[in-house]
mmCIF file of C-alpha atoms in Angstrom:
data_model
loop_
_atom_site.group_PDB
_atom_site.id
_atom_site.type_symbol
_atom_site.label_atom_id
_atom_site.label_comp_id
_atom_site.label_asym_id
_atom_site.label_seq_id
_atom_site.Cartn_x
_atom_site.Cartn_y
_atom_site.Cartn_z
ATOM 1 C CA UNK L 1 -78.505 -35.078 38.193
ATOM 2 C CA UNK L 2 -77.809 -35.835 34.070
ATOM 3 C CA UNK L 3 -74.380 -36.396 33.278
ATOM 4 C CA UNK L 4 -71.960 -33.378 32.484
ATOM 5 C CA UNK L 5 -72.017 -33.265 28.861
ATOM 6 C CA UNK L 6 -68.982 -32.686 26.521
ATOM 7 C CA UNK L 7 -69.372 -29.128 26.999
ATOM 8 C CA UNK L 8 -69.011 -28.747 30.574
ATOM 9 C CA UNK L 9 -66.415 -31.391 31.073
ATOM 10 C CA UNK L 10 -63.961 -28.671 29.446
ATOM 11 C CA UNK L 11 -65.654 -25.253 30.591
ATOM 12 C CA UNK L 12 -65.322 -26.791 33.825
ATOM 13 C CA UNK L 13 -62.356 -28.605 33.616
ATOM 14 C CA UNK L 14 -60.180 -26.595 36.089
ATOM 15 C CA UNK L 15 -62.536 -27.500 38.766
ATOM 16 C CA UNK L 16 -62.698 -31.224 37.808
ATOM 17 C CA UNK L 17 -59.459 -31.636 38.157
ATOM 18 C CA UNK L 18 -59.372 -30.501 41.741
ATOM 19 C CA UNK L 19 -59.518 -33.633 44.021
ATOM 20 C CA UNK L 20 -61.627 -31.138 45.999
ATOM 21 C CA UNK L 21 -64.495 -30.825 43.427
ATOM 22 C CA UNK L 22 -64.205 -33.538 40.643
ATOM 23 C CA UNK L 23 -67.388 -34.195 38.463
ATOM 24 C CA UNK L 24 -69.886 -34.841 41.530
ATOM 25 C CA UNK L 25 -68.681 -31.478 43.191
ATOM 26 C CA UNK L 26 -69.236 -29.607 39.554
ATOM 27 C CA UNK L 27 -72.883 -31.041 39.568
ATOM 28 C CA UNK L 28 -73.536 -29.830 43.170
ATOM 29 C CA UNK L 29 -72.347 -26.551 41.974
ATOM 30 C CA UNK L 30 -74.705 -26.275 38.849
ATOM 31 C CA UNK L 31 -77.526 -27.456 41.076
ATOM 32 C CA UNK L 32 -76.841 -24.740 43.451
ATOM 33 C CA UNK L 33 -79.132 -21.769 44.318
ATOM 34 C CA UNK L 34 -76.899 -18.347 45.300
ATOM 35 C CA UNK L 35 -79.074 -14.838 46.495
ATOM 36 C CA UNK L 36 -76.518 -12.091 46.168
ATOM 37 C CA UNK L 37 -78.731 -8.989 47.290
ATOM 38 C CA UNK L 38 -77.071 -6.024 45.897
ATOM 39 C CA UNK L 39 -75.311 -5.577 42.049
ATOM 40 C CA UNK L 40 -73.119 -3.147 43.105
ATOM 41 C CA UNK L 41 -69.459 -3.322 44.112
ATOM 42 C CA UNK L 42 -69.286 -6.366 45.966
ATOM 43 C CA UNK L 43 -72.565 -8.131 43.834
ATOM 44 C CA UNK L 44 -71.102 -7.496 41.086
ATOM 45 C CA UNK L 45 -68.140 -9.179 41.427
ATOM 46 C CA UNK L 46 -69.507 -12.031 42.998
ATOM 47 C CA UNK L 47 -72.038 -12.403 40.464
ATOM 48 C CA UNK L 48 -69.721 -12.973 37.890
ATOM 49 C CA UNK L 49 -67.567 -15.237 39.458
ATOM 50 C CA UNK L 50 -70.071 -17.387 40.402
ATOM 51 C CA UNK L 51 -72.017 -17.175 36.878
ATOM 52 C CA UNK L 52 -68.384 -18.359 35.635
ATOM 53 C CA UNK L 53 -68.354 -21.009 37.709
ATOM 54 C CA UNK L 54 -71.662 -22.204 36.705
ATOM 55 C CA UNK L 55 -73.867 -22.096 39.934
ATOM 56 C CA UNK L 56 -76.889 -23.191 38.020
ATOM 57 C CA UNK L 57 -79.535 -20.412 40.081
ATOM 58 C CA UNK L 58 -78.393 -17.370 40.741
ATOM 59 C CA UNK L 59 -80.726 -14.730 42.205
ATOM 60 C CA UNK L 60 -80.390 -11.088 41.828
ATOM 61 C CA UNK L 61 -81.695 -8.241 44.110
ATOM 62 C CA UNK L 62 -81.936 -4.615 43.537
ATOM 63 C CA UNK L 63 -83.800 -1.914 43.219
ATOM 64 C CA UNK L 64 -81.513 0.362 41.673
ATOM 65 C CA UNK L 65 -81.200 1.782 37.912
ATOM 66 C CA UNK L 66 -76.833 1.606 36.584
ATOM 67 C CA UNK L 67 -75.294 5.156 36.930
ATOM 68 C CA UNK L 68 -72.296 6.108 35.450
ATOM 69 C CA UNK L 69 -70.819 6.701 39.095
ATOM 70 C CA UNK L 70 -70.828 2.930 39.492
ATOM 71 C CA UNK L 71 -68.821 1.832 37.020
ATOM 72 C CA UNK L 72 -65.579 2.704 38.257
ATOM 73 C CA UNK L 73 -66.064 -0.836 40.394
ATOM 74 C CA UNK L 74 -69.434 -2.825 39.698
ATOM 75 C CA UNK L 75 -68.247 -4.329 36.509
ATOM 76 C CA UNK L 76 -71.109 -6.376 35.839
ATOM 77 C CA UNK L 77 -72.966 -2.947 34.333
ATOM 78 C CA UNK L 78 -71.114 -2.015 31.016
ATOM 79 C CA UNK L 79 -71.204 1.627 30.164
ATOM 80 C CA UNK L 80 -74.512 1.112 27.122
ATOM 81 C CA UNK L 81 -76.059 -0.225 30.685
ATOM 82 C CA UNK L 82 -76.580 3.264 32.209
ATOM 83 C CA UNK L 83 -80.272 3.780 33.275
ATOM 84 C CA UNK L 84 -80.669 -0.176 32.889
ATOM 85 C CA UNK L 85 -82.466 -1.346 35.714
ATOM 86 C CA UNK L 86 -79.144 -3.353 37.524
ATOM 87 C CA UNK L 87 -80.798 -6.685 37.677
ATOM 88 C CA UNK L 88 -81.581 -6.652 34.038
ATOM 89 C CA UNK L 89 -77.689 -5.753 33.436
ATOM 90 C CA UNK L 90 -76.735 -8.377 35.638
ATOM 91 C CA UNK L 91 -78.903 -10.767 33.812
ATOM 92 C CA UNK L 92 -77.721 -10.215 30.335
ATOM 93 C CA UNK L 93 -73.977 -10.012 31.404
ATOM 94 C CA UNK L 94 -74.447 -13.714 33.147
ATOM 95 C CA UNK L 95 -76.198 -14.886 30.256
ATOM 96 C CA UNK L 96 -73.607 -13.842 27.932
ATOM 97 C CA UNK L 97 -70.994 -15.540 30.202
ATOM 98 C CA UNK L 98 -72.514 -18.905 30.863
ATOM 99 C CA UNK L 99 -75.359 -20.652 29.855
ATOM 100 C CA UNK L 100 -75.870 -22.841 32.540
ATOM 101 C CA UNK L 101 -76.550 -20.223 34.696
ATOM 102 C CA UNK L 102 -80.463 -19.232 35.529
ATOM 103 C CA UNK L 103 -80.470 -15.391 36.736
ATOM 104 C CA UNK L 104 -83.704 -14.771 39.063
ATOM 105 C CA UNK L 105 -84.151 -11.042 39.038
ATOM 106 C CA UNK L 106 -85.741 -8.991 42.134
ATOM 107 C CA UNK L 107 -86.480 -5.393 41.248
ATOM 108 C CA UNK L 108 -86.933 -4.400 44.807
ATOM 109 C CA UNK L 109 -85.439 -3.215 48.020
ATOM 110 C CA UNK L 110 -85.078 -5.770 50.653
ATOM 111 C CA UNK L 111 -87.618 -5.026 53.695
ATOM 112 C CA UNK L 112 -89.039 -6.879 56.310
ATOM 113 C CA UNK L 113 -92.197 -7.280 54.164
ATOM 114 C CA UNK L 114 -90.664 -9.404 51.322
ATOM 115 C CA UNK L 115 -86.991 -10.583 52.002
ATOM 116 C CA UNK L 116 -88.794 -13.991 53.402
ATOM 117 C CA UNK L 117 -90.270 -14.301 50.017
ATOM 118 C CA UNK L 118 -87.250 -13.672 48.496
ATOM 119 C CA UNK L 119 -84.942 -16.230 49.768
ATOM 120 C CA UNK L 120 -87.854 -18.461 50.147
ATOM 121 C CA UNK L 121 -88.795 -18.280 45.829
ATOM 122 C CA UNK L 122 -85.961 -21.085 45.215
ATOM 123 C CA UNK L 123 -85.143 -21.808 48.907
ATOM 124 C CA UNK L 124 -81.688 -20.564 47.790
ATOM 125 C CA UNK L 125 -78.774 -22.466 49.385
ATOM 126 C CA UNK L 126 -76.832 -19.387 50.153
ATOM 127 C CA UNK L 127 -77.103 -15.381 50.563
ATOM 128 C CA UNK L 128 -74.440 -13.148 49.836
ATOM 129 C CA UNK L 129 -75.159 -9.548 51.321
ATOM 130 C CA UNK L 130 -73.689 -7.125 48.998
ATOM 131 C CA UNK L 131 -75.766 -4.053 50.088
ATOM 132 C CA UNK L 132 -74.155 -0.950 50.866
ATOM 133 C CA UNK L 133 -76.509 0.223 53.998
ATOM 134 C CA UNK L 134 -77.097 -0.663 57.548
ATOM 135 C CA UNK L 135 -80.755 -1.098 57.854
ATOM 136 C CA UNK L 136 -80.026 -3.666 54.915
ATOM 137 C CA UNK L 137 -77.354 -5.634 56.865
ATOM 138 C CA UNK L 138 -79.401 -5.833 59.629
ATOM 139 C CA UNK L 139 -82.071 -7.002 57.962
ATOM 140 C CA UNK L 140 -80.282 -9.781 55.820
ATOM 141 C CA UNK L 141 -78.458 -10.856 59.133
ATOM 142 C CA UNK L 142 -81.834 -11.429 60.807
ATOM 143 C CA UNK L 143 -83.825 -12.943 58.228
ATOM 144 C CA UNK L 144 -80.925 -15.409 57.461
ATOM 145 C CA UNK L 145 -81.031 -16.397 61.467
ATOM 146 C CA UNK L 146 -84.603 -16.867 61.674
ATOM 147 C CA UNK L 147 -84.989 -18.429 58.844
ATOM 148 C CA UNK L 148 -81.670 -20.821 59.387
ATOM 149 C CA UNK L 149 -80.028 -19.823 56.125
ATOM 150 C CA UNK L 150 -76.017 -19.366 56.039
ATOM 151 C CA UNK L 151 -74.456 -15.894 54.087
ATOM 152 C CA UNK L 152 -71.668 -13.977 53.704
ATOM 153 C CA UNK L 153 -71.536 -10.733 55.440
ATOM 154 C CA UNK L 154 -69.078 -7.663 54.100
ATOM 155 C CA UNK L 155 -68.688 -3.920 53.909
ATOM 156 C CA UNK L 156 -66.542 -1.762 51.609
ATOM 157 C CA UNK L 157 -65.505 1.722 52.162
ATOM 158 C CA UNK L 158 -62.110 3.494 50.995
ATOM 159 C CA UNK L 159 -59.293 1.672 51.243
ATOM 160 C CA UNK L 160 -60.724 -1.004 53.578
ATOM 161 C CA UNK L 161 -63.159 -4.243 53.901
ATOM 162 C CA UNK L 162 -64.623 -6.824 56.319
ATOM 163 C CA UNK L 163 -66.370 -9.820 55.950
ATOM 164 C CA UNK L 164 -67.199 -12.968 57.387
ATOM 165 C CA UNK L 165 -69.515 -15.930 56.915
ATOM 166 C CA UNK L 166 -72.580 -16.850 58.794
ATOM 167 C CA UNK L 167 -73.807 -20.373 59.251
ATOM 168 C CA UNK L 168 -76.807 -21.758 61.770
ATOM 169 C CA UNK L 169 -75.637 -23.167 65.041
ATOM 170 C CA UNK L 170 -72.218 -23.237 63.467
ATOM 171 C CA UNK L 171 -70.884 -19.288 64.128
ATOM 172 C CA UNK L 172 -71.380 -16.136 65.371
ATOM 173 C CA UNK L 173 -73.952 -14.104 63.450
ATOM 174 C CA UNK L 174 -73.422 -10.034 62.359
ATOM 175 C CA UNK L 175 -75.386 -9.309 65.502
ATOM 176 C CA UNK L 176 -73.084 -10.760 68.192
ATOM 177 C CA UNK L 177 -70.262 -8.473 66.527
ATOM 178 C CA UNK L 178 -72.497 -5.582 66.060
ATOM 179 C CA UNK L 179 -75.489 -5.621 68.475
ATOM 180 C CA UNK L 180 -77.138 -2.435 67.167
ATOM 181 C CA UNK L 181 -77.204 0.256 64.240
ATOM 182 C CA UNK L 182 -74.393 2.493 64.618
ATOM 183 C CA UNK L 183 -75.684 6.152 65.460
ATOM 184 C CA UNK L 184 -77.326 7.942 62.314
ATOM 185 C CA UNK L 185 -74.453 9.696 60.264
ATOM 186 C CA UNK L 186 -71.745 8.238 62.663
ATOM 187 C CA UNK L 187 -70.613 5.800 59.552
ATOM 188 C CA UNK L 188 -70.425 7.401 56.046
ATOM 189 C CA UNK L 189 -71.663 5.200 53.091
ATOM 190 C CA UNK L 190 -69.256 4.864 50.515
ATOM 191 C CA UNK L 191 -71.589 7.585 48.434
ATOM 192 C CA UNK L 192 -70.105 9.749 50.603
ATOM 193 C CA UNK L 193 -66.799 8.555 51.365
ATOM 194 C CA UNK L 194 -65.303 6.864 48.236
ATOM 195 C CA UNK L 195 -64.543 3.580 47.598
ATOM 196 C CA UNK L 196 -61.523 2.364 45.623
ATOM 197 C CA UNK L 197 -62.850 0.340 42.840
ATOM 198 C CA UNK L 198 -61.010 -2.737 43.567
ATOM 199 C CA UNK L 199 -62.258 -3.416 46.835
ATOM 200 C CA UNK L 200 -65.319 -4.934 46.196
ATOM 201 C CA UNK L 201 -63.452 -7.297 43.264
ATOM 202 C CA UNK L 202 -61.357 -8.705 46.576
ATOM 203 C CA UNK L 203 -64.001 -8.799 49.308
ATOM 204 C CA UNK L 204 -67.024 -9.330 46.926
ATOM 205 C CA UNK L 205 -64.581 -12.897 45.558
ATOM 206 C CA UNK L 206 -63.975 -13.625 49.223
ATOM 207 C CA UNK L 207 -67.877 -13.695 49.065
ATOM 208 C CA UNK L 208 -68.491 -15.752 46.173
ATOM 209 C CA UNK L 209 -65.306 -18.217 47.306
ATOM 210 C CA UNK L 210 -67.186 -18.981 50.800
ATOM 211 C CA UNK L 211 -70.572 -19.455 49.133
ATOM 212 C CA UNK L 212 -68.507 -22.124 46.377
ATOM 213 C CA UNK L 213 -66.868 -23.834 49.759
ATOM 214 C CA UNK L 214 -70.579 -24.113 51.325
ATOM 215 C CA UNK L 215 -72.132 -25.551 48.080
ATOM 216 C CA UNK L 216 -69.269 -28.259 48.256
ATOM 217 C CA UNK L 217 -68.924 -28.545 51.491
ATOM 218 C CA UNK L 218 -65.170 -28.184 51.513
ATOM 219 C CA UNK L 219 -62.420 -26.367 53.406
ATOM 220 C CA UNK L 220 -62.689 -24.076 56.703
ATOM 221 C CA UNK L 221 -65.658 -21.112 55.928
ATOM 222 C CA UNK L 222 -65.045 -17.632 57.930
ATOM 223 C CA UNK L 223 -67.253 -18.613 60.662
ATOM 224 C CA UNK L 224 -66.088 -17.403 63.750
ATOM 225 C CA UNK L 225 -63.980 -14.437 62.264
ATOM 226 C CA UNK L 226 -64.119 -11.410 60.961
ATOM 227 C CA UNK L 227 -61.525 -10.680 57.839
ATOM 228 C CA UNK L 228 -60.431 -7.316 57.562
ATOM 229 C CA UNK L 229 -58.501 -5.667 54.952
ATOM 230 C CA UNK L 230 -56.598 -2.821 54.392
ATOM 231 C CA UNK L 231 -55.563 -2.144 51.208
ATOM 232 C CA UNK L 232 -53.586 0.992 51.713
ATOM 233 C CA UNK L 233 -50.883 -1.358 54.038
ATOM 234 C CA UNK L 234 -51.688 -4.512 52.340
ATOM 235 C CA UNK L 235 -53.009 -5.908 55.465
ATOM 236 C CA UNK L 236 -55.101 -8.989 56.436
ATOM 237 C CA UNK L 237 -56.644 -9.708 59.622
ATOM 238 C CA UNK L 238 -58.312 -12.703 60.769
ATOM 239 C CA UNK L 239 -60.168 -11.787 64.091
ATOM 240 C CA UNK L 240 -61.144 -13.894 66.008
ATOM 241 C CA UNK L 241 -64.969 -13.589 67.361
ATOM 242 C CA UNK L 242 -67.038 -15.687 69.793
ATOM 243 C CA UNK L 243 -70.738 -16.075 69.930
ATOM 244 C CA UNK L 244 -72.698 -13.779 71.736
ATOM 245 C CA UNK L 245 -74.953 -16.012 74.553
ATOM 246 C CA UNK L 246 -76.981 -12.628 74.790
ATOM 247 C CA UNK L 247 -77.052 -11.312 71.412
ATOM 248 C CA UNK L 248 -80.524 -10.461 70.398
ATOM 249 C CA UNK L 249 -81.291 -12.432 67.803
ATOM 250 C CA UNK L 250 -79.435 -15.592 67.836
ATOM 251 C CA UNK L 251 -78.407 -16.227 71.872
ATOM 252 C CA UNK L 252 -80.150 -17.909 74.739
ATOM 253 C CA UNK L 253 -82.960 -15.416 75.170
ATOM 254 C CA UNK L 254 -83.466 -13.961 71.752
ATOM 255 C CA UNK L 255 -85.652 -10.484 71.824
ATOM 256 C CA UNK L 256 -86.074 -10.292 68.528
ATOM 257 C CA UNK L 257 -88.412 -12.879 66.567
ATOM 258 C CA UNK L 258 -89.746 -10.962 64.071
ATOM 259 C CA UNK L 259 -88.424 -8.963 60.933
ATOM 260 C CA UNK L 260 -88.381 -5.484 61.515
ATOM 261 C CA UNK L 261 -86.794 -2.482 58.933
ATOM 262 C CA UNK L 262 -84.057 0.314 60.324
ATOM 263 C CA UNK L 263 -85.105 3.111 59.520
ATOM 264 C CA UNK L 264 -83.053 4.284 56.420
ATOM 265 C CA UNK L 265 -80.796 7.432 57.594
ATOM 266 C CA UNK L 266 -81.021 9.996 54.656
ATOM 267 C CA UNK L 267 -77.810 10.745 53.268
ATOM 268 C CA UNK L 268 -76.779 14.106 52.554
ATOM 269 C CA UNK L 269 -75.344 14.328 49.386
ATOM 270 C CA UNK L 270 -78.772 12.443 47.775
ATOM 271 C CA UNK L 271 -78.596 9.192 45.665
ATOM 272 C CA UNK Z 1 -58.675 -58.515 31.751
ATOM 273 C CA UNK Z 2 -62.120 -57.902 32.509
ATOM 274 C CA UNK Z 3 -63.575 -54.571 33.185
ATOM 275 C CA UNK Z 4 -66.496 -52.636 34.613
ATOM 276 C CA UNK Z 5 -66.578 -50.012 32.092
ATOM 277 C CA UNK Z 6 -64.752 -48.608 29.145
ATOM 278 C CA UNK Z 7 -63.552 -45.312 27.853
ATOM 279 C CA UNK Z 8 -61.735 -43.836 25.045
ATOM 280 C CA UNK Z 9 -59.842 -40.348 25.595
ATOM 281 C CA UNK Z 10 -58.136 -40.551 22.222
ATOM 282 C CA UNK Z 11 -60.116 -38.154 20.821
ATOM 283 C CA UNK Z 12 -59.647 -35.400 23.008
ATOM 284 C CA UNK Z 13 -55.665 -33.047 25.018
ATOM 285 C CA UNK Z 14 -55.053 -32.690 28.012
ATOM 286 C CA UNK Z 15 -56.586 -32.007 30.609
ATOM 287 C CA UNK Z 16 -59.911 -33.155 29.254
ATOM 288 C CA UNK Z 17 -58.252 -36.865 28.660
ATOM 289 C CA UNK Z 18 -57.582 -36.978 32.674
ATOM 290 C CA UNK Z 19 -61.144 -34.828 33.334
ATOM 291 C CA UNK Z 20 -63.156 -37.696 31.304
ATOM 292 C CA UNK Z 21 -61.322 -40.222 33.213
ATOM 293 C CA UNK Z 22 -61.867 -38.955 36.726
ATOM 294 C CA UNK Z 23 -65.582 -38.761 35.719
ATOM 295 C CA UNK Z 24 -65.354 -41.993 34.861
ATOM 296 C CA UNK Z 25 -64.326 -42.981 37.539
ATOM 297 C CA UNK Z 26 -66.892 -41.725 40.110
ATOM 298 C CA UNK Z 27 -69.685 -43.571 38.726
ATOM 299 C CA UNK Z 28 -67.819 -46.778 39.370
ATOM 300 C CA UNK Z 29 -67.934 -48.356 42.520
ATOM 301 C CA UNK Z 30 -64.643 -48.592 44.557
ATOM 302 C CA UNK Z 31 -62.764 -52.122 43.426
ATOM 303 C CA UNK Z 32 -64.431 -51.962 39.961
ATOM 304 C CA UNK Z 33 -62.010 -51.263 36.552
ATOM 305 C CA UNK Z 34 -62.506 -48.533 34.293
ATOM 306 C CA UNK Z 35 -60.720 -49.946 30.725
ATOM 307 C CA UNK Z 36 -58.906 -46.990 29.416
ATOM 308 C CA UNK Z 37 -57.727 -46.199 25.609
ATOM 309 C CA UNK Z 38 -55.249 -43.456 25.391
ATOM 310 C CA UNK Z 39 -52.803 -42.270 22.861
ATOM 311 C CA UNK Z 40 -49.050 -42.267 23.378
ATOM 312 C CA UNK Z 41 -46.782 -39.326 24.205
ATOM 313 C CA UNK Z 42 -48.992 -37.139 26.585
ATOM 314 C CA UNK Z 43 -51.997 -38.581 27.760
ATOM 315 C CA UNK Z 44 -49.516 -42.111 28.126
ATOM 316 C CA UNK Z 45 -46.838 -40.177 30.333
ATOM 317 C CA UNK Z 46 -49.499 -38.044 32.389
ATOM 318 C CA UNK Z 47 -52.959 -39.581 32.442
ATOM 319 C CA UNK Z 48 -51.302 -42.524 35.011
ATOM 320 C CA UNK Z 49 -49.466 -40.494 36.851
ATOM 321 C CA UNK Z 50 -52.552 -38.582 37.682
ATOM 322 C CA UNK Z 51 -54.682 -41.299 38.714
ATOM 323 C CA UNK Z 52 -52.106 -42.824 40.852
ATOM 324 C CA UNK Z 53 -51.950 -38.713 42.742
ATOM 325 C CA UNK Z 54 -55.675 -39.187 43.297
ATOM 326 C CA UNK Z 55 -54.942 -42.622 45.264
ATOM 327 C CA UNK Z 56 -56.377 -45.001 42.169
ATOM 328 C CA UNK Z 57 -54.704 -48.241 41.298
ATOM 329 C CA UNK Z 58 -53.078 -48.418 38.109
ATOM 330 C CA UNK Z 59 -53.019 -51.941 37.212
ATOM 331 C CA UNK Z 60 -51.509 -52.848 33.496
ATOM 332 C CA UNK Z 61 -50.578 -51.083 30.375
ATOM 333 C CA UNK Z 62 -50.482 -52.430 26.966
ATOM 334 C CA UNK Z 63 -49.610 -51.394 24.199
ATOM 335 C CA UNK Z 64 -51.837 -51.849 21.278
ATOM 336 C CA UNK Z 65 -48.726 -51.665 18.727
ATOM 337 C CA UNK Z 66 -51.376 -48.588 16.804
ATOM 338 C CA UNK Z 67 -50.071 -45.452 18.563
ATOM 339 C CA UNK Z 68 -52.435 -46.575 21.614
ATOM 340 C CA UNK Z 69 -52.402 -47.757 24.763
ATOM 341 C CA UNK Z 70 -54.787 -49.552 27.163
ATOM 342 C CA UNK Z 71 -54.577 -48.908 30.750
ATOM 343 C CA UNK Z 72 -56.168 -50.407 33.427
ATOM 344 C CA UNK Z 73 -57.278 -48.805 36.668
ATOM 345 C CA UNK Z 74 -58.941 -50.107 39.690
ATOM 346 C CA UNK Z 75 -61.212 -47.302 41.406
ATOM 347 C CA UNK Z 76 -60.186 -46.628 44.981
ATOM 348 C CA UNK Z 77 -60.174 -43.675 47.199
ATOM 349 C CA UNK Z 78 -62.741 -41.346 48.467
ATOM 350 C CA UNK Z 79 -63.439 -39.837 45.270
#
């Protein structure tokens, strides 16, 4: 890759200095290719932080338009965004942040029809789910697996969060935790149940910090545990989770070698 | 004292005087000598200092009697 020039020596210049990154871990990071799927609490975040940090490809996927519900937390939207399709709000506020950043914009849903074609379009290095659904998680956790790509798993709702990290061979994957969809209406979505806005700033950078340690390859990723959060105690918990030899997807006997889609449970109180 | 390459940080604070130098320094080969030129005061007091945290060898200063310095460093370490 070209030599930094002038400009990115000083934008970047708190990385540099880390013996961790230096110039040659700053040039893996602008050659790096990030899918966050999802612009909303956690995406959003994320996004940014990564934009800042000048992963050169970042790839954005939703289907949604910005409502004035999300702004309380998905601060990538600005309030003249409303009614913006979110990737195209996403795009402009990266742009605006960092030049060296290329946004790749998918104006769709993820399904078992296209999400190979979506992390297949740059081959991206790394996934970060963001989505707010089950079907979705499911579906990101299986394509990843099949298709040997590492991501970040997490979930938001009130005052709590979980994620961990997901890497080929190396970890656990969402499955082994959670083998199947929970019951339909058993788990409220955070449409229904509220979400403080913070929570997806501090899961959603937990997101974007394990995709940065990837692209580097520095430091100990959350494989192998699942970080919960509770922000109402201030509490952290690193658990502690073994691979599944029978989990469907990614033990010994795997049942599932296709994509399939969840179906989407309909939520009461509408979109 | 001969040198592998050459660099002059005298036109630019802290910390961009130590971030040029540490890109400098990973395009040289470990054992080869970057040839520094950095003013006094700051960069002079910290820039060393710095090199030697990262496991580099600093090997002579000298001062070029015009408010600058030249410092010599030998590239070692992993970086």
């Amino acid at each position: 890759m070209s030599q930094l020039t002038n400009e990115q020596l000083e934008r970047y210049s708190r990385h540099i200095i880390l013996e961790q990154v230096g110039g040659k871990g700053q040039k893996k990071i602008l050659s790096a290719k990030v899918l966050i799927i999802g612009t909303g609490g956690l995406g959003a975040p994320a996004a940014m932080y990564l934009a800042a940090a000048g992963v050169g490809h970042i790839g954005l996927v939703d289907f949604d338009t910005v409502d004035l519900s999300n702004l309380q937390r998905q601060i990538i939207h600005l309030t003249n965004d409303v009614g913006k399709a979110k990737t195209q709000s996403g795009r402009e506020t990266i742009n605006a942040m960092n030049p060296d950043v290329q946004v790749h914009a998918y104006d769709e849903q993820v399904t078992a029809a296209n999400i190979r074609d979506i992390i297949g379009d740059l081959d991206y290095d790394f996934i970060i789910d963001g989505t707010d659904n089950f079907p979705a998680k499911f579906l990101i956790n299986d394509a990843c697996v099949l298709m040997r790509k590492p991501f970040s798993h997490a979930g938001i709702i009130r005052f709590q969060g979980q994620t961990m990290t997901y890497v080929p061979d190396k970890s656990p994957c969402y499955r082994c935790v959670f083998p199947k969809m929970p019951p339909k209406d058993a788990v409220p979505t955070c449409r229904q149940a509220g979400v403080l806005g913070v929570m997806g700033g501090v899961i959603g950078t937990i997101q974007a910090t394990e995709a940065l340690k990837f692209v580097l390859g520095i430091g100990e990723l959350l494989t192998g545990y699942l970080l919960t959060y509770d922000a109402l105690t201030m509490t952290f918990r690193k658990i502690k989770i073994p691979r599944n030899r029978r989990c469907n997807i990614c033990g010994e006997q795997p049942t599932i070698t296709e994509l399939f889609d969840y179906e989407q449970p309909t939520c009461s109180f509408g979109r | 004292m001969k040198s592998d390459a050459f660099l002059d940080i005298t036109d630019v604070v802290c910390p961009i005087t130590f971030v040029k130098t540490k890109v400098a320094l990973e395009d040289l080969d470990d054992g080869q000598i970057l040839e520094l030129r950095l003013n006094d005061g700051e960069p002079v007091q910290n820039v060393p200092r710095s090199l030697k945290d990262e496991g580099h060898k600093v090997l002579t200063l000298e001062d070029n009697g015009d408010g600058t310095f030249t410092l010599w460093i030998e590239k070692a370490g992993l970086s």
